[in-house]
């Protein structure tokens, strides 16, 4: 991944932004030929916005609530339209959802697909398990109830069904028999692995984009 135009990445976040930080740091090595062109958060207090500003990356805050007040039942549609326009204005090659806790509907996905901009997401569960919020907590509960032996993390393509798109990279994370791991410890164990997986998944897709650009295939 060298000597070509950088792959332009928009990162969507909602919270602490430790995975965003992993992407920011990886620009030094694994993601050398990637440029994070903007970080967008749907939460004003997301610490990830501070991380982005510290790295001199442009940021934007766009929250659904004003849309609910203005458009009531069409709020999500209008929000997604504006989010798509905001993202596309930067002409990104790739959108990475790194803890973006907002459902993305077709009014966001379609304009991105039309512009040939793939969207990938990090989710802390194995494909088909524990879709949606609080996945780590729900997986641990299932382990304690004897229903699962392992959980995992994945990078997957984004479709309108939450956390359901085609997996790109999957890593299994076993629960440890005989170890009384509390939720904080499990979260930490999972986050450490996430920080590597999000970089590897982003690199894989960025490389595909570069090949596509070289071959002129859209
Ligand atoms: C991560 O654990 C990520 O897998 C999860 O949000 C966290 C964000 O942490 N995403 C989802 O649950 C998506 N459904 P971070 O803000 O520290 O990167």
PDB file of C-alpha atoms and ligand atoms in Angstrom:
ATOM      1  CA  UNK A   1       0.000   0.000   0.000  1.00  0.00           C
ATOM      2  CA  UNK A   2       2.500   2.615  -1.051  1.00  0.00           C
ATOM      3  CA  UNK A   3       2.990   5.314  -3.655  1.00  0.00           C
ATOM      4  CA  UNK A   4      -0.695   5.743  -4.407  1.00  0.00           C
ATOM      5  CA  UNK A   5      -3.315   8.249  -3.417  1.00  0.00           C
ATOM      6  CA  UNK A   6      -4.262   7.601   0.197  1.00  0.00           C
ATOM      7  CA  UNK A   7      -7.477   5.715   0.857  1.00  0.00           C
ATOM      8  CA  UNK A   8      -9.822   8.333   2.320  1.00  0.00           C
ATOM      9  CA  UNK A   9     -11.657   7.066   5.390  1.00  0.00           C
ATOM     10  CA  UNK A  10     -14.581   8.532   7.322  1.00  0.00           C
ATOM     11  CA  UNK A  11     -14.999   7.100  10.808  1.00  0.00           C
ATOM     12  CA  UNK A  12     -18.383   7.069  12.572  1.00  0.00           C
ATOM     13  CA  UNK A  13     -18.355   6.879  16.373  1.00  0.00           C
ATOM     14  CA  UNK A  14     -20.611   7.286  19.397  1.00  0.00           C
ATOM     15  CA  UNK A  15     -18.383   6.848  22.418  1.00  0.00           C
ATOM     16  CA  UNK A  16     -14.963   6.486  23.944  1.00  0.00           C
ATOM     17  CA  UNK A  17     -13.277   5.956  20.595  1.00  0.00           C
ATOM     18  CA  UNK A  18     -10.593   3.462  21.619  1.00  0.00           C
ATOM     19  CA  UNK A  19     -11.058   1.760  18.249  1.00  0.00           C
ATOM     20  CA  UNK A  20     -10.823   5.092  16.475  1.00  0.00           C
ATOM     21  CA  UNK A  21      -7.575   5.614  18.400  1.00  0.00           C
ATOM     22  CA  UNK A  22      -6.300   2.261  17.090  1.00  0.00           C
ATOM     23  CA  UNK A  23      -7.006   3.477  13.539  1.00  0.00           C
ATOM     24  CA  UNK A  24      -5.357   6.846  14.209  1.00  0.00           C
ATOM     25  CA  UNK A  25      -2.244   5.162  15.607  1.00  0.00           C
ATOM     26  CA  UNK A  26      -2.082   2.646  12.749  1.00  0.00           C
ATOM     27  CA  UNK A  27      -1.579   5.448  10.217  1.00  0.00           C
ATOM     28  CA  UNK A  28       2.056   5.249  11.333  1.00  0.00           C
ATOM     29  CA  UNK A  29       2.459   1.693  10.035  1.00  0.00           C
ATOM     30  CA  UNK A  30      -0.335  -0.746   9.040  1.00  0.00           C
ATOM     31  CA  UNK A  31      -2.549   1.981   7.588  1.00  0.00           C
ATOM     32  CA  UNK A  32       0.263   4.116   6.207  1.00  0.00           C
ATOM     33  CA  UNK A  33      -1.559   4.767   2.981  1.00  0.00           C
ATOM     34  CA  UNK A  34      -4.856   5.697   4.608  1.00  0.00           C
ATOM     35  CA  UNK A  35      -6.072   9.120   5.574  1.00  0.00           C
ATOM     36  CA  UNK A  36      -8.886   9.665   8.094  1.00  0.00           C
ATOM     37  CA  UNK A  37     -10.692  12.586   6.483  1.00  0.00           C
ATOM     38  CA  UNK A  38     -13.354  13.112   9.154  1.00  0.00           C
ATOM     39  CA  UNK A  39     -14.747  11.640  12.359  1.00  0.00           C
ATOM     40  CA  UNK A  40     -18.507  11.973  12.806  1.00  0.00           C
ATOM     41  CA  UNK A  41     -20.234  11.347  16.115  1.00  0.00           C
ATOM     42  CA  UNK A  42     -23.933  11.165  16.950  1.00  0.00           C
ATOM     43  CA  UNK A  43     -23.092  11.998  20.580  1.00  0.00           C
ATOM     44  CA  UNK A  44     -21.689  15.409  21.507  1.00  0.00           C
ATOM     45  CA  UNK A  45     -19.798  14.111  24.544  1.00  0.00           C
ATOM     46  CA  UNK A  46     -18.168  11.184  22.728  1.00  0.00           C
ATOM     47  CA  UNK A  47     -14.541  11.133  23.849  1.00  0.00           C
ATOM     48  CA  UNK A  48     -13.616   9.963  20.371  1.00  0.00           C
ATOM     49  CA  UNK A  49     -14.201  13.539  19.184  1.00  0.00           C
ATOM     50  CA  UNK A  50     -11.414  14.676  21.510  1.00  0.00           C
ATOM     51  CA  UNK A  51      -9.139  11.939  20.176  1.00  0.00           C
ATOM     52  CA  UNK A  52      -9.842  13.090  16.611  1.00  0.00           C
ATOM     53  CA  UNK A  53      -9.187  16.749  17.441  1.00  0.00           C
ATOM     54  CA  UNK A  54      -5.927  15.782  19.185  1.00  0.00           C
ATOM     55  CA  UNK A  55      -4.910  14.081  15.930  1.00  0.00           C
ATOM     56  CA  UNK A  56      -5.964  17.164  13.888  1.00  0.00           C
ATOM     57  CA  UNK A  57      -8.736  15.233  12.151  1.00  0.00           C
ATOM     58  CA  UNK A  58     -11.862  17.248  11.222  1.00  0.00           C
ATOM     59  CA  UNK A  59     -14.948  16.284  13.238  1.00  0.00           C
ATOM     60  CA  UNK A  60     -18.687  16.706  13.010  1.00  0.00           C
ATOM     61  CA  UNK A  61     -21.482  16.087  15.488  1.00  0.00           C
ATOM     62  CA  UNK A  62     -24.872  15.048  14.106  1.00  0.00           C
ATOM     63  CA  UNK A  63     -27.582  13.913  16.506  1.00  0.00           C
ATOM     64  CA  UNK A  64     -30.975  12.413  15.757  1.00  0.00           C
ATOM     65  CA  UNK A  65     -32.945  14.358  18.403  1.00  0.00           C
ATOM     66  CA  UNK A  66     -33.454  17.623  16.466  1.00  0.00           C
ATOM     67  CA  UNK A  67     -34.706  15.524  13.546  1.00  0.00           C
ATOM     68  CA  UNK A  68     -37.240  13.836  15.855  1.00  0.00           C
ATOM     69  CA  UNK A  69     -38.507  17.255  16.920  1.00  0.00           C
ATOM     70  CA  UNK A  70     -38.745  18.504  13.339  1.00  0.00           C
ATOM     71  CA  UNK A  71     -39.797  15.457  11.317  1.00  0.00           C
ATOM     72  CA  UNK A  72     -41.375  13.080  13.914  1.00  0.00           C
ATOM     73  CA  UNK A  73     -41.911   9.751  12.109  1.00  0.00           C
ATOM     74  CA  UNK A  74     -39.608  10.689   9.198  1.00  0.00           C
ATOM     75  CA  UNK A  75     -36.776  11.636  11.552  1.00  0.00           C
ATOM     76  CA  UNK A  76     -34.530   8.665  10.752  1.00  0.00           C
ATOM     77  CA  UNK A  77     -34.986   9.041   7.007  1.00  0.00           C
ATOM     78  CA  UNK A  78     -34.086  12.737   7.109  1.00  0.00           C
ATOM     79  CA  UNK A  79     -31.188  12.141   9.510  1.00  0.00           C
ATOM     80  CA  UNK A  80     -29.768   9.399   7.289  1.00  0.00           C
ATOM     81  CA  UNK A  81     -30.089  11.604   4.198  1.00  0.00           C
ATOM     82  CA  UNK A  82     -28.140  14.413   5.876  1.00  0.00           C
ATOM     83  CA  UNK A  83     -25.573  11.984   7.269  1.00  0.00           C
ATOM     84  CA  UNK A  84     -25.002  10.550   3.787  1.00  0.00           C
ATOM     85  CA  UNK A  85     -24.578  14.040   2.298  1.00  0.00           C
ATOM     86  CA  UNK A  86     -22.178  14.994   5.075  1.00  0.00           C
ATOM     87  CA  UNK A  87     -20.094  11.849   4.578  1.00  0.00           C
ATOM     88  CA  UNK A  88     -20.049  12.068   0.773  1.00  0.00           C
ATOM     89  CA  UNK A  89     -18.994  15.735   0.824  1.00  0.00           C
ATOM     90  CA  UNK A  90     -15.527  14.539   1.894  1.00  0.00           C
ATOM     91  CA  UNK A  91     -15.326  12.107  -1.043  1.00  0.00           C
ATOM     92  CA  UNK A  92     -14.287   9.150   1.120  1.00  0.00           C
ATOM     93  CA  UNK A  93     -13.302   5.767  -0.299  1.00  0.00           C
ATOM     94  CA  UNK A  94     -14.452   3.908   2.804  1.00  0.00           C
ATOM     95  CA  UNK A  95     -16.623   4.427   5.887  1.00  0.00           C
ATOM     96  CA  UNK A  96     -15.641   2.634   9.104  1.00  0.00           C
ATOM     97  CA  UNK A  97     -18.181   2.368  11.928  1.00  0.00           C
ATOM     98  CA  UNK A  98     -16.132   2.149  15.124  1.00  0.00           C
ATOM     99  CA  UNK A  99     -18.696   1.948  17.912  1.00  0.00           C
ATOM    100  CA  UNK A 100     -21.354   3.946  16.037  1.00  0.00           C
ATOM    101  CA  UNK A 101     -24.504   3.044  17.982  1.00  0.00           C
ATOM    102  CA  UNK A 102     -27.054   4.262  15.485  1.00  0.00           C
ATOM    103  CA  UNK A 103     -29.007   2.165  13.011  1.00  0.00           C
ATOM    104  CA  UNK A 104     -28.146   2.967   9.399  1.00  0.00           C
ATOM    105  CA  UNK A 105     -31.069   2.691   7.017  1.00  0.00           C
ATOM    106  CA  UNK A 106     -31.308   2.555   3.232  1.00  0.00           C
ATOM    107  CA  UNK A 107     -31.534   6.344   2.990  1.00  0.00           C
ATOM    108  CA  UNK A 108     -27.931   6.339   4.196  1.00  0.00           C
ATOM    109  CA  UNK A 109     -26.794   3.059   2.630  1.00  0.00           C
ATOM    110  CA  UNK A 110     -28.157   3.660  -0.899  1.00  0.00           C
ATOM    111  CA  UNK A 111     -26.328   6.947  -1.671  1.00  0.00           C
ATOM    112  CA  UNK A 112     -23.118   5.413  -0.346  1.00  0.00           C
ATOM    113  CA  UNK A 113     -23.599   2.323  -2.508  1.00  0.00           C
ATOM    114  CA  UNK A 114     -24.323   4.561  -5.529  1.00  0.00           C
ATOM    115  CA  UNK A 115     -21.034   6.358  -4.854  1.00  0.00           C
ATOM    116  CA  UNK A 116     -19.239   2.956  -4.505  1.00  0.00           C
ATOM    117  CA  UNK A 117     -18.229   3.694  -0.918  1.00  0.00           C
ATOM    118  CA  UNK A 118     -18.169   0.511   1.181  1.00  0.00           C
ATOM    119  CA  UNK A 119     -19.204   0.706   4.833  1.00  0.00           C
ATOM    120  CA  UNK A 120     -17.722  -1.646   7.399  1.00  0.00           C
ATOM    121  CA  UNK A 121     -18.548  -2.123  11.069  1.00  0.00           C
ATOM    122  CA  UNK A 122     -16.889  -3.576  14.136  1.00  0.00           C
ATOM    123  CA  UNK A 123     -19.188  -5.665  16.318  1.00  0.00           C
ATOM    124  CA  UNK A 124     -18.216  -7.460  19.545  1.00  0.00           C
ATOM    125  CA  UNK A 125     -19.886 -10.805  18.840  1.00  0.00           C
ATOM    126  CA  UNK A 126     -19.704 -13.728  16.442  1.00  0.00           C
ATOM    127  CA  UNK A 127     -21.789 -13.559  13.235  1.00  0.00           C
ATOM    128  CA  UNK A 128     -25.469 -14.051  13.959  1.00  0.00           C
ATOM    129  CA  UNK A 129     -25.060 -13.827  17.746  1.00  0.00           C
ATOM    130  CA  UNK A 130     -25.944 -10.919  20.017  1.00  0.00           C
ATOM    131  CA  UNK A 131     -26.678  -8.350  17.325  1.00  0.00           C
ATOM    132  CA  UNK A 132     -27.230  -4.791  18.565  1.00  0.00           C
ATOM    133  CA  UNK A 133     -26.235  -3.036  21.779  1.00  0.00           C
ATOM    134  CA  UNK A 134     -24.683  -4.570  24.929  1.00  0.00           C
ATOM    135  CA  UNK A 135     -23.424  -7.597  22.981  1.00  0.00           C
ATOM    136  CA  UNK A 136     -20.574  -8.309  25.404  1.00  0.00           C
ATOM    137  CA  UNK A 137     -22.870  -8.257  28.434  1.00  0.00           C
ATOM    138  CA  UNK A 138     -25.415 -10.511  26.735  1.00  0.00           C
ATOM    139  CA  UNK A 139     -22.715 -12.968  25.652  1.00  0.00           C
ATOM    140  CA  UNK A 140     -21.374 -13.175  29.203  1.00  0.00           C
ATOM    141  CA  UNK A 141     -24.884 -13.783  30.561  1.00  0.00           C
ATOM    142  CA  UNK A 142     -25.337 -16.597  28.039  1.00  0.00           C
ATOM    143  CA  UNK A 143     -21.981 -18.112  29.145  1.00  0.00           C
ATOM    144  CA  UNK A 144     -22.979 -17.939  32.808  1.00  0.00           C
ATOM    145  CA  UNK A 145     -26.254 -19.673  31.906  1.00  0.00           C
ATOM    146  CA  UNK A 146     -24.305 -22.426  30.121  1.00  0.00           C
ATOM    147  CA  UNK A 147     -25.693 -21.495  26.705  1.00  0.00           C
ATOM    148  CA  UNK A 148     -22.419 -20.590  24.917  1.00  0.00           C
ATOM    149  CA  UNK A 149     -18.744 -21.494  25.317  1.00  0.00           C
ATOM    150  CA  UNK A 150     -17.292 -18.607  23.380  1.00  0.00           C
ATOM    151  CA  UNK A 151     -18.000 -15.203  22.009  1.00  0.00           C
ATOM    152  CA  UNK A 152     -16.027 -13.168  19.489  1.00  0.00           C
ATOM    153  CA  UNK A 153     -15.578 -10.058  17.436  1.00  0.00           C
ATOM    154  CA  UNK A 154     -16.031  -9.324  13.781  1.00  0.00           C
ATOM    155  CA  UNK A 155     -15.593  -6.760  11.051  1.00  0.00           C
ATOM    156  CA  UNK A 156     -18.438  -6.976   8.567  1.00  0.00           C
ATOM    157  CA  UNK A 157     -20.019  -5.115   5.691  1.00  0.00           C
ATOM    158  CA  UNK A 158     -22.950  -2.950   6.762  1.00  0.00           C
ATOM    159  CA  UNK A 159     -26.456  -3.711   5.554  1.00  0.00           C
ATOM    160  CA  UNK A 160     -29.766  -2.395   6.884  1.00  0.00           C
ATOM    161  CA  UNK A 161     -30.145  -5.342   9.295  1.00  0.00           C
ATOM    162  CA  UNK A 162     -28.162  -4.394  12.400  1.00  0.00           C
ATOM    163  CA  UNK A 163     -24.783  -6.207  12.710  1.00  0.00           C
ATOM    164  CA  UNK A 164     -25.850  -8.722  10.049  1.00  0.00           C
ATOM    165  CA  UNK A 165     -23.772  -7.936   6.948  1.00  0.00           C
ATOM    166  CA  UNK A 166     -21.260 -10.292   5.363  1.00  0.00           C
ATOM    167  CA  UNK A 167     -18.294 -10.879   7.733  1.00  0.00           C
ATOM    168  CA  UNK A 168     -14.843  -9.743   6.577  1.00  0.00           C
ATOM    169  CA  UNK A 169     -12.810 -10.904   9.570  1.00  0.00           C
ATOM    170  CA  UNK A 170     -14.007 -12.941  12.552  1.00  0.00           C
ATOM    171  CA  UNK A 171     -12.120 -13.833  15.718  1.00  0.00           C
ATOM    172  CA  UNK A 172     -13.420 -16.247  18.312  1.00  0.00           C
ATOM    173  CA  UNK A 173     -12.873 -15.406  21.979  1.00  0.00           C
ATOM    174  CA  UNK A 174     -13.405 -18.310  24.373  1.00  0.00           C
ATOM    175  CA  UNK A 175     -14.758 -17.912  27.883  1.00  0.00           C
ATOM    176  CA  UNK A 176     -12.265 -19.262  30.384  1.00  0.00           C
ATOM    177  CA  UNK A 177     -13.488 -22.154  32.563  1.00  0.00           C
ATOM    178  CA  UNK A 178     -12.699 -21.764  36.259  1.00  0.00           C
ATOM    179  CA  UNK A 179     -11.857 -18.065  35.924  1.00  0.00           C
ATOM    180  CA  UNK A 180     -14.269 -15.654  37.588  1.00  0.00           C
ATOM    181  CA  UNK A 181     -14.009 -12.868  35.020  1.00  0.00           C
ATOM    182  CA  UNK A 182     -16.156  -9.826  35.714  1.00  0.00           C
ATOM    183  CA  UNK A 183     -17.733  -7.791  32.906  1.00  0.00           C
ATOM    184  CA  UNK A 184     -15.034  -5.105  33.030  1.00  0.00           C
ATOM    185  CA  UNK A 185     -12.276  -7.705  32.659  1.00  0.00           C
ATOM    186  CA  UNK A 186     -14.092  -9.401  29.786  1.00  0.00           C
ATOM    187  CA  UNK A 187     -14.683  -6.051  28.073  1.00  0.00           C
ATOM    188  CA  UNK A 188     -11.008  -5.214  28.405  1.00  0.00           C
ATOM    189  CA  UNK A 189      -9.981  -8.617  26.973  1.00  0.00           C
ATOM    190  CA  UNK A 190     -12.338  -8.081  24.034  1.00  0.00           C
ATOM    191  CA  UNK A 191     -11.376  -4.430  23.413  1.00  0.00           C
ATOM    192  CA  UNK A 192      -7.674  -5.345  23.202  1.00  0.00           C
ATOM    193  CA  UNK A 193      -8.480  -7.803  20.413  1.00  0.00           C
ATOM    194  CA  UNK A 194     -10.834  -5.350  18.717  1.00  0.00           C
ATOM    195  CA  UNK A 195      -8.090  -2.761  18.396  1.00  0.00           C
ATOM    196  CA  UNK A 196      -6.083  -5.199  16.246  1.00  0.00           C
ATOM    197  CA  UNK A 197      -9.035  -6.543  14.263  1.00  0.00           C
ATOM    198  CA  UNK A 198     -10.368  -3.126  13.258  1.00  0.00           C
ATOM    199  CA  UNK A 199      -6.961  -2.199  11.869  1.00  0.00           C
ATOM    200  CA  UNK A 200      -6.594  -5.514   9.984  1.00  0.00           C
ATOM    201  CA  UNK A 201     -10.130  -5.316   8.583  1.00  0.00           C
ATOM    202  CA  UNK A 202      -9.708  -1.712   7.515  1.00  0.00           C
ATOM    203  CA  UNK A 203      -6.411  -2.539   5.853  1.00  0.00           C
ATOM    204  CA  UNK A 204      -7.948  -5.488   3.954  1.00  0.00           C
ATOM    205  CA  UNK A 205     -10.763  -3.355   2.563  1.00  0.00           C
ATOM    206  CA  UNK A 206      -8.432  -0.412   1.874  1.00  0.00           C
ATOM    207  CA  UNK A 207      -6.182  -2.721  -0.162  1.00  0.00           C
ATOM    208  CA  UNK A 208      -9.181  -3.912  -2.190  1.00  0.00           C
ATOM    209  CA  UNK A 209     -10.131  -0.293  -2.841  1.00  0.00           C
ATOM    210  CA  UNK A 210      -6.621   0.503  -4.014  1.00  0.00           C
ATOM    211  CA  UNK A 211      -6.636  -2.486  -6.385  1.00  0.00           C
ATOM    212  CA  UNK A 212     -10.027  -1.369  -7.685  1.00  0.00           C
ATOM    213  CA  UNK A 213      -8.718   2.157  -8.224  1.00  0.00           C
ATOM    214  CA  UNK A 214      -5.633   0.900 -10.074  1.00  0.00           C
ATOM    215  CA  UNK A 215      -7.737  -1.344 -12.306  1.00  0.00           C
ATOM    216  CA  UNK A 216     -10.318   1.380 -12.799  1.00  0.00           C
ATOM    217  CA  UNK A 217     -13.135  -0.963 -11.760  1.00  0.00           C
ATOM    218  CA  UNK A 218     -16.044   0.700  -9.962  1.00  0.00           C
TER     219      UNK A 218
HETATM  220  C1  LIG B   1     -16.728  -1.569  20.730  1.00  0.00           C
HETATM  221  O1  LIG B   1     -16.701  -2.617  21.659  1.00  0.00           O
HETATM  222  C2  LIG B   1     -17.484  -2.003  19.483  1.00  0.00           C
HETATM  223  O2  LIG B   1     -17.289  -3.341  19.173  1.00  0.00           O
HETATM  224  C3  LIG B   1     -18.913  -1.740  19.915  1.00  0.00           C
HETATM  225  O3  LIG B   1     -18.847  -0.502  20.568  1.00  0.00           O
HETATM  226  C4  LIG B   1     -17.579  -0.408  21.248  1.00  0.00           C
HETATM  227  C5  LIG B   1     -16.954   0.935  20.958  1.00  0.00           C
HETATM  228  O4  LIG B   1     -15.833   1.157  21.766  1.00  0.00           O
HETATM  229  N1  LIG B   1     -19.794  -1.689  18.766  1.00  0.00           N
HETATM  230  C6  LIG B   1     -21.020  -2.229  18.746  1.00  0.00           C
HETATM  231  O5  LIG B   1     -21.522  -2.765  19.714  1.00  0.00           O
HETATM  232  C7  LIG B   1     -21.748  -2.111  17.408  1.00  0.00           C
HETATM  233  N2  LIG B   1     -22.969  -2.826  17.443  1.00  0.00           N
HETATM  234  P1  LIG B   1     -14.886   2.407  21.499  1.00  0.00           P
HETATM  235  O6  LIG B   1     -15.790   3.633  21.444  1.00  0.00           O
HETATM  236  O7  LIG B   1     -13.957   2.452  22.669  1.00  0.00           O
HETATM  237  O8  LIG B   1     -14.176   2.170  20.197  1.00  0.00           O
END
